[in-house]
Amino acid sequence: MSLRTHTCGALRADHVDQTVSLCGWVNSYRDHGGVIFIDLRDREGITQVVFHPENADAHATGDRLRNEDVVRITGTCLRREEGMANPKLVTGEIEVDARQVEILNKADTPPFTPDDAARTGEETRLRYRFIDMRRPAMQNILRTRHRVAKLMRDYFDENGFYEVETPFLCRSTPEGARDFLVPSRLQPGEFYALPQSPQLFKQILMSGGIDKYFQIVRCFRDEDPRADRQAEFTQLDVEMSFIDQEDVMNTHEGLMRRIWKEVLDVDVPEIRRMTYAEAMNRYGSDRPDLRFDLELIDVTDIAKGTDFKVFTASIEAGGIVKAIRVPGGAKLSRKETDTLAEWVKQFGAGGLPVSKRENGAWSTGIAKFIEPVGDALAERLGAQDGDLVCFGVSNKPAVVHRVLGELRIRLAHDLGMIRDDQWEWLWVIDFPLVEWDDDRKRWHSLHHPFTSPNPEDMDKLESDTANVRSWAYDLVLNGSELGGGSVRIHDTETQKRVFKVLGIDEEEARAKFGFLLDALRFGAPPHGGIAFGLDRIVMHLCGTTNIRDVIAFPKTQNGADLLTEAPSEVDLEQLKELHLRVNLPQPAATPTPTA
């Protein structure tokens, strides 16, 4: 038999005069001259409970209640007195007159209450996550996360996909981020790896004739956590056979429309496409935030006509000069622009040349250098009085794009150019297949080595490698990458050619990916897929910028779980069973003082 007849968010005026039983946590306690009120809370809401002195036993027990005690209360649902309704609560028209009270668990004084969480440090909240979870905001996030996962499963079921589980204990094939390794007890000296992605398995599922696969799956990457990234995360993983790039993108546009409509009642329009080259040239990023303008404008040809050596020297070395016009930015002080100049250095800039447009002329900053080409520059940029112009210059175009790409985002935030209710969607397509790694002196995959080159560029694979496009695509929302994928290589010869470009010889390919290569040899269909960060999707839906807010049990920035105190040392016997020995780095010796 259930301990309760209703949840704390269920009672309305229709329930008046009914005998009800509620269970939950004491959210607050108030004594109004002998009449005691508590707000009783569970995940569905809050109900006010009143204890009258004439119900002596219930009143005596109610007098002992304090925040976070767990109780069961039986009483009569009553309409609140006129003028006492609380419009902030869905249960605000009623209260429960307590007749019987059972303390199910008397709580110690908590380190904080759910109402205090916003004023409590994150470290404390994560250490006592079970209290933090009682917050209505946190419960709404987890409810939203559940709804999103269910919507995904329903959508893919309706579209003929099978949900298939793939292994967690896999072969280590490090590509990019480091693997989490798991020692094998039965094969001494050998290790499993936790999957960074089910990539190889889902391709094998396509070779196995599954045709349409999806999975909501945990993945692991041993990398430094960031605000939008965790070492342990959840992704929606999808693969489809007999498709092209448009099939994959159209299928997942439909998914996003379903989710945003069901959760937020927001209509997602047809999502536009933008090439990687255009995104980088106009916004300095492959995940551009389109909620504001601040586009990068190439002014290299105009900058050639100045005497500013920073410009001319970079141009002579094969570099470029680009600029951002900041409407109304002339209000920024010298101190503020100097701060920006220091800030951009972390992205490879030597500084930040700026100038302001005032009274039809250029002023401050590098005004005297650009005045000879001032009219042409103003026309190119559309500069108006009151604008600030920031220049990016380098002999490496990639540095200019990164510097101005980061700067436009900061300026938009600092100057209040972004509305919280905007949703700007974008597919970025035509990524380069590979990038050159100066440190290792070799090409590496921009996505992964199983991404198919664009068929139109196959003849350039060995001869003009830098300009080979891939059949890859990322879905971007408000400057955040929600997910990315590609059409895969499905024939052995193309896969060998790509491996060769990447410097992966046959022996290495066989050792790392032999099982996939076998699957390709024995008849793999054309296939492609995508993966979305479930955590990131929920972040957008719930309006938070911290991934830890949307995960029930997150790790800190250094990968620690404060609740369970993981990672931790393990017993020596466990290490012996696994044939392991810990070899910690020794602290540096303290130098011996000399006379």
XYZ file of C-alpha atoms in Angstrom:
595
model
C 0.000 0.000 0.000
C 1.354 3.426 -0.920
C 2.295 5.816 1.867
C 0.655 8.699 0.029
C -2.528 9.448 -1.873
C -1.159 12.466 -3.724
C 2.117 14.178 -4.503
C 2.906 17.630 -3.150
C 2.115 19.231 -6.495
C -1.236 17.540 -7.108
C -3.866 19.066 -4.817
C -6.255 21.715 -6.139
C -9.557 23.268 -5.147
C -11.307 20.163 -6.500
C -9.795 18.150 -3.627
C -11.260 20.314 -0.844
C -12.765 18.272 2.049
C -10.958 15.084 0.961
C -8.725 13.167 3.371
C -5.264 12.990 1.836
C -1.824 11.645 2.698
C 1.334 13.403 1.548
C 5.016 12.457 1.881
C 8.040 14.660 1.432
C 10.679 16.919 2.908
C 10.049 19.906 5.160
C 10.959 22.885 3.005
C 10.236 25.563 5.624
C 8.789 25.901 9.136
C 6.801 28.838 10.565
C 5.149 29.263 13.971
C 2.405 31.906 13.890
C 1.457 32.224 17.530
C 0.819 28.537 18.138
C -0.498 27.699 14.676
C 2.355 25.991 12.841
C 2.816 26.033 9.075
C 5.216 23.976 7.032
C 5.786 23.795 3.307
C 6.058 20.142 2.344
C 8.108 19.452 -0.776
C 8.617 16.547 -3.157
C 9.740 16.484 -6.794
C 6.282 17.497 -8.036
C 5.871 20.654 -5.966
C 5.054 22.183 -2.578
C 1.935 21.997 -0.418
C 1.306 24.096 2.664
C 0.414 22.095 5.770
C -1.127 23.675 8.883
C -1.002 22.270 12.434
C -3.711 23.559 14.801
C -3.267 23.236 18.593
C -6.636 21.446 18.954
C -5.153 18.476 17.090
C -2.746 17.990 19.965
C -0.742 14.955 18.812
C -0.231 16.250 15.289
C 0.594 19.736 16.619
C 3.178 18.369 19.062
C 4.900 16.401 16.318
C 4.693 19.343 13.934
C 6.424 21.515 16.513
C 9.470 19.194 16.308
C 9.819 19.439 12.538
C 12.701 21.281 10.918
C 14.072 21.725 7.409
C 14.726 18.521 5.426
C 12.956 16.175 7.859
C 11.166 13.449 5.885
C 7.539 13.104 6.955
C 4.198 11.570 6.135
C 1.176 13.725 6.831
C -2.503 12.733 6.724
C -5.177 15.388 6.966
C -8.010 17.236 5.295
C -7.572 19.335 2.188
C -9.021 22.797 2.897
C -9.450 25.941 0.844
C -7.215 28.719 2.138
C -8.876 31.682 3.784
C -9.802 34.587 1.537
C -6.799 36.683 0.626
C -4.337 33.969 1.738
C -3.969 32.113 -1.579
C -0.440 31.913 -2.981
C -0.463 32.491 -6.755
C 3.184 31.428 -6.992
C 2.241 27.819 -6.193
C 0.021 25.570 -8.303
C -1.293 24.291 -4.959
C -1.683 27.844 -3.672
C -5.481 27.742 -3.304
C -5.439 24.968 -0.713
C -3.687 23.743 2.412
C -3.771 20.485 4.356
C -5.013 20.485 7.947
C -2.718 17.890 9.570
C -4.402 15.205 11.690
C -1.667 12.544 11.746
C 2.081 13.063 11.384
C 4.751 10.409 11.040
C 8.412 11.388 11.002
C 9.953 8.972 8.527
C 13.484 10.282 8.983
C 14.693 13.062 11.266
C 17.368 15.011 9.399
C 20.537 16.451 10.883
C 21.029 20.158 10.300
C 22.034 20.241 6.622
C 25.106 22.149 5.385
C 22.695 24.099 3.192
C 19.056 23.874 2.190
C 17.716 23.666 -1.360
C 16.546 27.286 -1.043
C 20.097 28.325 -0.102
C 21.804 26.485 -2.978
C 22.203 29.589 -5.154
C 24.253 31.165 -2.355
C 26.285 28.014 -1.728
C 29.621 27.246 -3.395
C 29.589 24.622 -6.129
C 32.111 22.435 -4.301
C 29.783 22.155 -1.285
C 26.794 21.468 -3.511
C 28.631 18.688 -5.339
C 29.856 17.144 -2.075
C 26.269 17.003 -0.835
C 24.691 16.404 -4.237
C 21.727 14.562 -2.681
C 20.653 17.862 -1.091
C 21.419 19.904 -4.194
C 19.200 17.549 -6.223
C 16.204 18.485 -4.076
C 16.180 21.965 -5.624
C 13.184 22.459 -7.941
C 15.554 23.841 -10.612
C 17.718 20.729 -10.463
C 14.691 18.456 -10.493
C 13.359 20.299 -13.537
C 16.681 19.769 -15.316
C 16.628 16.034 -14.639
C 12.966 15.897 -15.671
C 13.844 17.676 -18.912
C 16.725 15.302 -19.496
C 14.364 12.340 -19.065
C 11.864 13.895 -21.484
C 14.534 14.528 -24.099
C 15.810 10.941 -23.898
C 12.248 9.622 -24.242
C 11.530 11.911 -27.191
C 14.673 10.643 -28.880
C 13.716 7.015 -28.370
C 10.176 7.592 -29.581
C 11.339 9.526 -32.648
C 13.837 6.899 -33.751
C 11.426 4.063 -33.089
C 8.862 5.781 -35.314
C 11.516 6.077 -38.034
C 12.555 2.423 -38.032
C 15.745 2.541 -35.965
C 16.922 -0.204 -33.602
C 18.519 0.688 -30.284
C 21.593 -1.536 -29.932
C 24.047 -1.551 -27.019
C 27.751 -1.553 -27.836
C 30.600 -2.649 -25.520
C 32.162 -0.534 -22.791
C 35.274 -2.701 -22.596
C 36.986 -2.117 -25.936
C 40.336 -2.155 -27.662
C 42.379 1.022 -27.233
C 42.578 2.942 -30.531
C 43.579 6.423 -29.362
C 42.764 9.119 -31.894
C 42.885 12.589 -30.358
C 41.887 12.439 -26.695
C 43.467 9.942 -24.300
C 41.674 6.697 -23.493
C 40.649 5.633 -20.012
C 42.361 2.265 -19.603
C 41.038 -0.748 -17.684
C 43.564 -3.490 -16.756
C 42.583 -7.072 -17.525
C 42.911 -9.558 -14.661
C 42.599 -12.591 -16.928
C 45.101 -11.353 -19.541
C 47.984 -9.967 -17.452
C 49.630 -6.891 -18.908
C 46.788 -6.200 -21.313
C 44.194 -3.471 -21.113
C 40.704 -2.587 -22.229
C 39.782 1.013 -23.040
C 36.512 2.707 -22.186
C 34.956 3.967 -25.441
C 35.429 7.561 -26.532
C 32.633 6.801 -28.988
C 30.935 3.670 -30.369
C 32.223 4.737 -33.801
C 33.734 1.451 -34.986
C 30.956 -0.699 -33.549
C 28.195 1.295 -35.197
C 29.935 1.013 -38.553
C 30.145 -2.733 -38.037
C 26.426 -2.768 -37.234
C 25.830 -1.260 -40.660
C 27.994 -3.970 -42.216
C 25.858 -6.432 -40.273
C 22.696 -5.242 -42.011
C 21.102 -3.420 -39.040
C 20.401 -0.523 -41.441
C 19.321 2.062 -38.828
C 20.889 2.185 -35.363
C 20.769 4.560 -32.429
C 21.913 4.492 -28.842
C 21.936 6.855 -25.875
C 25.351 5.915 -24.590
C 27.986 6.847 -22.027
C 31.373 7.810 -23.484
C 34.710 8.568 -21.863
C 37.612 10.848 -22.760
C 40.593 11.366 -20.489
C 40.908 15.082 -21.089
C 40.674 18.194 -18.985
C 37.026 19.029 -18.197
C 35.642 22.382 -19.327
C 32.417 24.253 -18.731
C 30.761 22.425 -21.655
C 32.722 19.148 -21.448
C 33.224 16.271 -18.996
C 35.511 13.253 -19.051
C 32.385 11.081 -18.703
C 29.456 12.174 -20.826
C 26.338 10.972 -22.643
C 25.733 11.147 -26.354
C 23.030 10.241 -28.799
C 24.776 7.994 -31.306
C 23.194 7.303 -34.715
C 24.158 5.432 -37.887
C 22.211 4.850 -41.105
C 22.783 2.747 -44.241
C 22.107 3.533 -47.912
C 22.063 7.282 -47.319
C 23.821 10.462 -48.320
C 24.715 13.544 -46.315
C 21.329 15.198 -46.804
C 19.473 12.132 -45.487
C 21.361 12.286 -42.199
C 20.915 16.042 -41.784
C 17.204 15.984 -42.667
C 16.520 13.127 -40.249
C 18.103 15.021 -37.382
C 16.506 18.336 -38.235
C 13.257 16.478 -37.656
C 14.515 15.290 -34.284
C 15.437 18.810 -33.187
C 12.053 20.124 -34.282
C 10.361 17.437 -32.186
C 12.447 18.159 -29.080
C 12.247 21.965 -29.161
C 8.509 21.917 -29.868
C 7.682 19.382 -27.153
C 9.936 20.845 -24.456
C 9.852 24.607 -25.140
C 6.992 25.014 -27.641
C 9.531 26.584 -30.017
C 9.357 25.985 -33.768
C 12.695 25.140 -35.369
C 12.818 26.503 -38.930
C 14.507 24.852 -41.867
C 18.160 24.942 -40.869
C 20.461 26.703 -43.280
C 23.776 25.298 -44.505
C 27.120 27.098 -44.469
C 30.447 25.779 -45.687
C 33.399 25.523 -43.339
C 35.317 28.004 -45.504
C 32.531 30.585 -45.318
C 32.139 30.145 -41.553
C 35.855 30.675 -40.963
C 36.111 33.629 -43.357
C 33.067 35.472 -42.019
C 33.060 34.503 -38.339
C 36.474 33.043 -37.539
C 34.942 29.837 -36.205
C 33.559 26.530 -37.457
C 30.731 26.924 -34.942
C 29.704 30.549 -35.472
C 27.216 32.267 -33.213
C 24.747 33.949 -35.594
C 22.736 35.824 -32.956
C 24.727 38.969 -33.738
C 26.677 40.388 -36.690
C 30.283 41.520 -36.064
C 31.497 39.784 -39.202
C 35.154 39.572 -40.164
C 35.834 41.790 -43.189
C 38.967 41.266 -45.273
C 40.808 44.585 -45.681
C 44.190 43.205 -46.758
C 44.187 45.084 -50.071
C 43.402 48.388 -48.349
C 45.892 47.783 -45.536
C 48.661 47.504 -48.144
C 48.306 51.234 -48.713
C 49.175 52.203 -45.142
C 52.550 52.905 -43.545
C 51.679 50.716 -40.583
C 54.505 48.177 -40.482
C 52.472 45.681 -38.460
C 50.137 45.446 -41.477
C 52.638 45.678 -44.297
C 55.171 43.231 -42.842
C 52.531 40.558 -42.299
C 51.078 41.046 -45.776
C 54.524 40.764 -47.369
C 54.979 37.474 -45.473
C 51.770 36.112 -47.033
C 49.455 37.121 -44.199
C 46.109 38.893 -44.102
C 44.421 41.782 -42.316
C 40.785 41.540 -41.283
C 38.591 43.863 -39.250
C 35.450 43.829 -37.119
C 33.215 46.890 -37.017
C 31.635 47.255 -33.569
C 28.549 49.503 -33.763
C 28.587 51.928 -30.853
C 31.933 50.550 -29.696
C 33.558 53.984 -29.589
C 32.198 54.284 -26.036
C 34.832 51.787 -24.907
C 37.637 53.519 -23.024
C 41.354 53.249 -23.751
C 41.675 51.066 -20.663
C 38.980 48.702 -21.958
C 40.540 48.351 -25.414
C 43.971 47.824 -23.826
C 42.448 45.028 -21.735
C 41.113 43.428 -24.922
C 44.557 43.743 -26.524
C 46.082 41.758 -23.663
C 43.248 39.212 -23.705
C 43.642 38.315 -27.404
C 47.321 37.437 -26.934
C 46.288 34.035 -25.559
C 44.971 33.229 -29.061
C 48.232 34.054 -30.838
C 47.824 37.779 -31.455
C 50.687 40.191 -30.885
C 48.172 42.849 -29.882
C 44.939 44.452 -31.049
C 45.154 47.468 -33.350
C 41.992 49.579 -33.001
C 40.558 52.883 -34.137
C 37.319 54.777 -33.646
C 35.113 56.570 -36.150
C 34.146 60.023 -34.886
C 32.965 63.135 -36.721
C 33.507 61.488 -40.088
C 37.161 60.690 -39.407
C 39.335 58.109 -37.676
C 40.562 58.848 -34.154
C 42.651 57.214 -31.442
C 44.593 53.986 -31.781
C 46.166 53.581 -35.221
C 44.195 56.462 -36.754
C 47.247 58.267 -38.147
C 48.330 55.148 -40.042
C 44.965 54.374 -41.633
C 43.933 57.964 -42.405
C 45.436 57.830 -45.951
C 43.072 54.957 -46.780
C 40.407 56.068 -44.323
C 37.577 56.661 -46.773
C 38.077 53.334 -48.545
C 38.264 51.557 -45.200
C 35.103 53.219 -43.904
C 33.250 52.299 -47.093
C 34.420 48.671 -46.978
C 33.405 48.293 -43.333
C 30.287 50.460 -43.440
C 31.772 52.368 -40.516
C 29.621 55.074 -38.911
C 30.334 57.702 -36.267
C 30.461 56.043 -32.861
C 31.873 52.746 -34.172
C 34.991 50.953 -32.983
C 37.035 48.933 -35.481
C 39.292 46.114 -34.280
C 41.923 44.657 -36.607
C 43.389 41.172 -36.741
C 46.717 40.744 -38.483
C 49.143 37.850 -38.860
C 51.219 36.063 -41.453
C 49.077 33.036 -40.526
C 45.415 33.474 -41.586
C 44.317 30.855 -39.046
C 45.583 33.097 -36.233
C 43.612 36.079 -37.555
C 40.457 33.978 -37.721
C 40.880 32.597 -34.229
C 41.696 35.970 -32.650
C 38.785 37.823 -34.243
C 36.469 34.833 -33.854
C 37.036 34.832 -30.100
C 36.932 38.627 -29.919
C 33.546 38.943 -31.628
C 32.017 36.604 -29.043
C 33.481 38.523 -26.118
C 32.413 41.875 -27.528
C 28.874 40.614 -28.130
C 28.607 39.442 -24.519
C 30.260 42.535 -23.043
C 28.098 44.939 -25.068
C 24.808 43.072 -24.556
C 24.241 42.202 -28.203
C 22.751 38.747 -27.528
C 19.134 38.041 -26.616
C 18.509 35.017 -24.413
C 15.417 34.009 -26.399
C 17.210 33.724 -29.761
C 17.741 30.376 -31.459
C 20.129 30.469 -34.403
C 20.639 27.047 -36.023
C 23.233 26.166 -38.624
C 24.643 23.137 -40.412
C 28.351 23.591 -41.131
C 29.391 21.413 -44.088
C 32.338 20.804 -46.409
C 34.951 20.517 -43.685
C 38.516 19.864 -44.834
C 39.262 16.168 -44.703
C 42.618 16.727 -42.982
C 44.751 19.377 -41.287
C 48.526 19.682 -41.210
C 50.158 19.124 -37.814
C 53.277 21.282 -37.688
C 54.592 19.571 -34.555
C 54.318 16.017 -35.886
C 54.886 16.973 -39.533
C 51.944 14.946 -40.783
C 48.301 15.223 -41.764
C 45.634 14.375 -39.214
C 41.890 13.920 -39.607
C 39.704 16.909 -38.857
C 36.941 14.521 -37.744
C 38.231 10.927 -37.732
C 40.024 8.672 -40.230
C 36.827 6.912 -41.325
C 35.249 10.069 -42.758
C 34.642 9.876 -46.493
C 36.291 12.408 -48.790
C 33.828 14.328 -50.912
C 33.629 12.284 -54.154
C 34.206 15.479 -56.145
C 37.660 15.815 -54.529
C 38.845 12.205 -54.672
C 41.315 12.946 -57.469
C 43.040 15.526 -55.213
C 43.536 13.174 -52.255
C 47.260 12.673 -52.797
C 48.101 15.671 -55.022
C 46.215 18.558 -53.338
C 45.507 17.106 -49.923
C 44.903 20.388 -48.073
C 41.965 21.229 -50.359
C 40.121 17.918 -50.124
C 36.694 18.396 -48.590
C 35.000 15.737 -46.512
C 31.418 14.586 -46.291
C 31.229 15.846 -42.729
C 28.670 18.068 -41.033
C 28.209 19.715 -37.633
C 24.970 21.041 -36.174
C 25.564 24.363 -34.418
C 23.162 26.221 -32.148
C 23.968 29.707 -30.857
C 27.674 29.154 -31.305
C 27.706 25.746 -29.623
C 28.322 22.494 -31.464
C 25.431 20.179 -30.586
C 26.756 17.303 -32.635
C 28.710 16.231 -35.648
C 29.014 13.366 -38.045
C 29.945 12.257 -41.500
C 29.335 9.871 -44.328
C 31.820 7.042 -43.735
C 34.273 5.320 -46.013
C 32.635 2.031 -46.932
C 35.190 0.460 -49.287
C 38.626 -0.900 -48.472
C 40.579 0.884 -51.200
C 39.418 4.372 -50.212
C 40.106 3.594 -46.564
C 43.661 2.487 -47.452
C 44.249 5.697 -49.420
C 43.092 7.859 -46.503
C 45.219 5.867 -44.041
C 48.230 6.397 -46.294
C 47.646 10.160 -46.388
C 47.478 10.113 -42.570
C 50.734 8.186 -42.324
C 49.046 5.009 -41.054
C 50.734 2.033 -42.693
C 49.075 -1.327 -43.283
C 50.605 -2.896 -40.179
C 49.339 -0.122 -37.898
C 45.941 -0.086 -39.608
C 45.594 -3.854 -39.172
C 46.669 -3.674 -35.517
C 44.256 -0.855 -34.621
C 41.326 -1.315 -36.967
C 41.607 -4.820 -38.385
C 38.075 -5.806 -37.410
C 36.629 -2.759 -39.172
C 38.712 -3.350 -42.276
C 37.431 -6.921 -42.387
C 33.868 -5.632 -42.178
C 34.541 -3.356 -45.144
C 36.106 -6.205 -47.141
C 33.062 -8.426 -46.830
C 30.411 -6.049 -48.091
C 29.735 -2.856 -46.125
C 26.903 -0.660 -47.448
C 27.244 3.105 -47.944
C 26.560 4.517 -44.490
C 26.901 7.584 -42.325
C 25.868 8.916 -38.988
C 26.123 11.530 -36.330
C 26.520 11.927 -32.576
C 24.947 14.602 -30.379
C 25.951 15.606 -26.884
C 22.844 14.911 -24.805
C 24.283 17.028 -22.007
C 24.752 20.003 -24.345
C 21.223 19.716 -25.717
C 19.804 19.785 -22.193
C 22.055 22.751 -21.328
C 20.425 24.779 -24.117
C 16.912 23.699 -23.221
C 17.433 24.590 -19.543
C 19.314 27.833 -20.152
C 22.545 26.963 -18.365
C 26.125 27.271 -19.586
C 27.672 24.754 -17.175
C 27.519 21.093 -18.134
C 27.731 20.074 -14.474
C 24.286 21.581 -13.954
C 22.640 18.991 -16.210
C 24.396 15.820 -15.005
C 23.145 14.084 -11.885
C 26.602 13.148 -10.622
C 29.204 15.312 -12.395
C 32.946 15.575 -11.930
C 34.785 18.758 -10.968
C 37.199 20.613 -13.235
C 40.011 18.259 -12.199
C 37.910 15.128 -12.738
C 37.058 14.450 -9.091
C 33.726 13.151 -7.810
C 33.315 15.029 -4.521
C 30.306 12.943 -3.475
C 32.031 9.551 -3.567
C 35.593 10.909 -3.281
C 36.660 9.261 -6.521
C 39.259 8.673 -7.785
C 40.828 7.025 -4.761
C 43.640 4.675 -3.846
C 42.844 0.959 -4.010
C 43.892 -1.984 -1.887
C 47.303 -3.496 -2.632
C 45.679 -6.906 -3.130
C 43.550 -5.510 -5.953
C 46.658 -4.233 -7.684
C 48.397 -7.608 -7.267
C 45.425 -9.387 -8.888
C 45.763 -7.049 -11.851
C 49.555 -7.404 -11.979
C 49.962 -3.659 -11.456
C 52.325 -1.574 -9.407
C 51.932 2.135 -8.706
C 54.988 4.182 -9.607
C 54.296 7.731 -8.456
C 56.632 10.555 -9.463
C 59.015 11.428 -6.650
C 58.935 14.967 -5.247
C 61.907 17.098 -6.187
C 64.702 16.984 -3.622
C 65.195 20.077 -1.489
C 68.640 21.572 -2.193
C 71.086 21.370 0.708
C 72.002 24.866 1.915
C 75.647 25.800 1.459
C 77.679 28.089 3.631
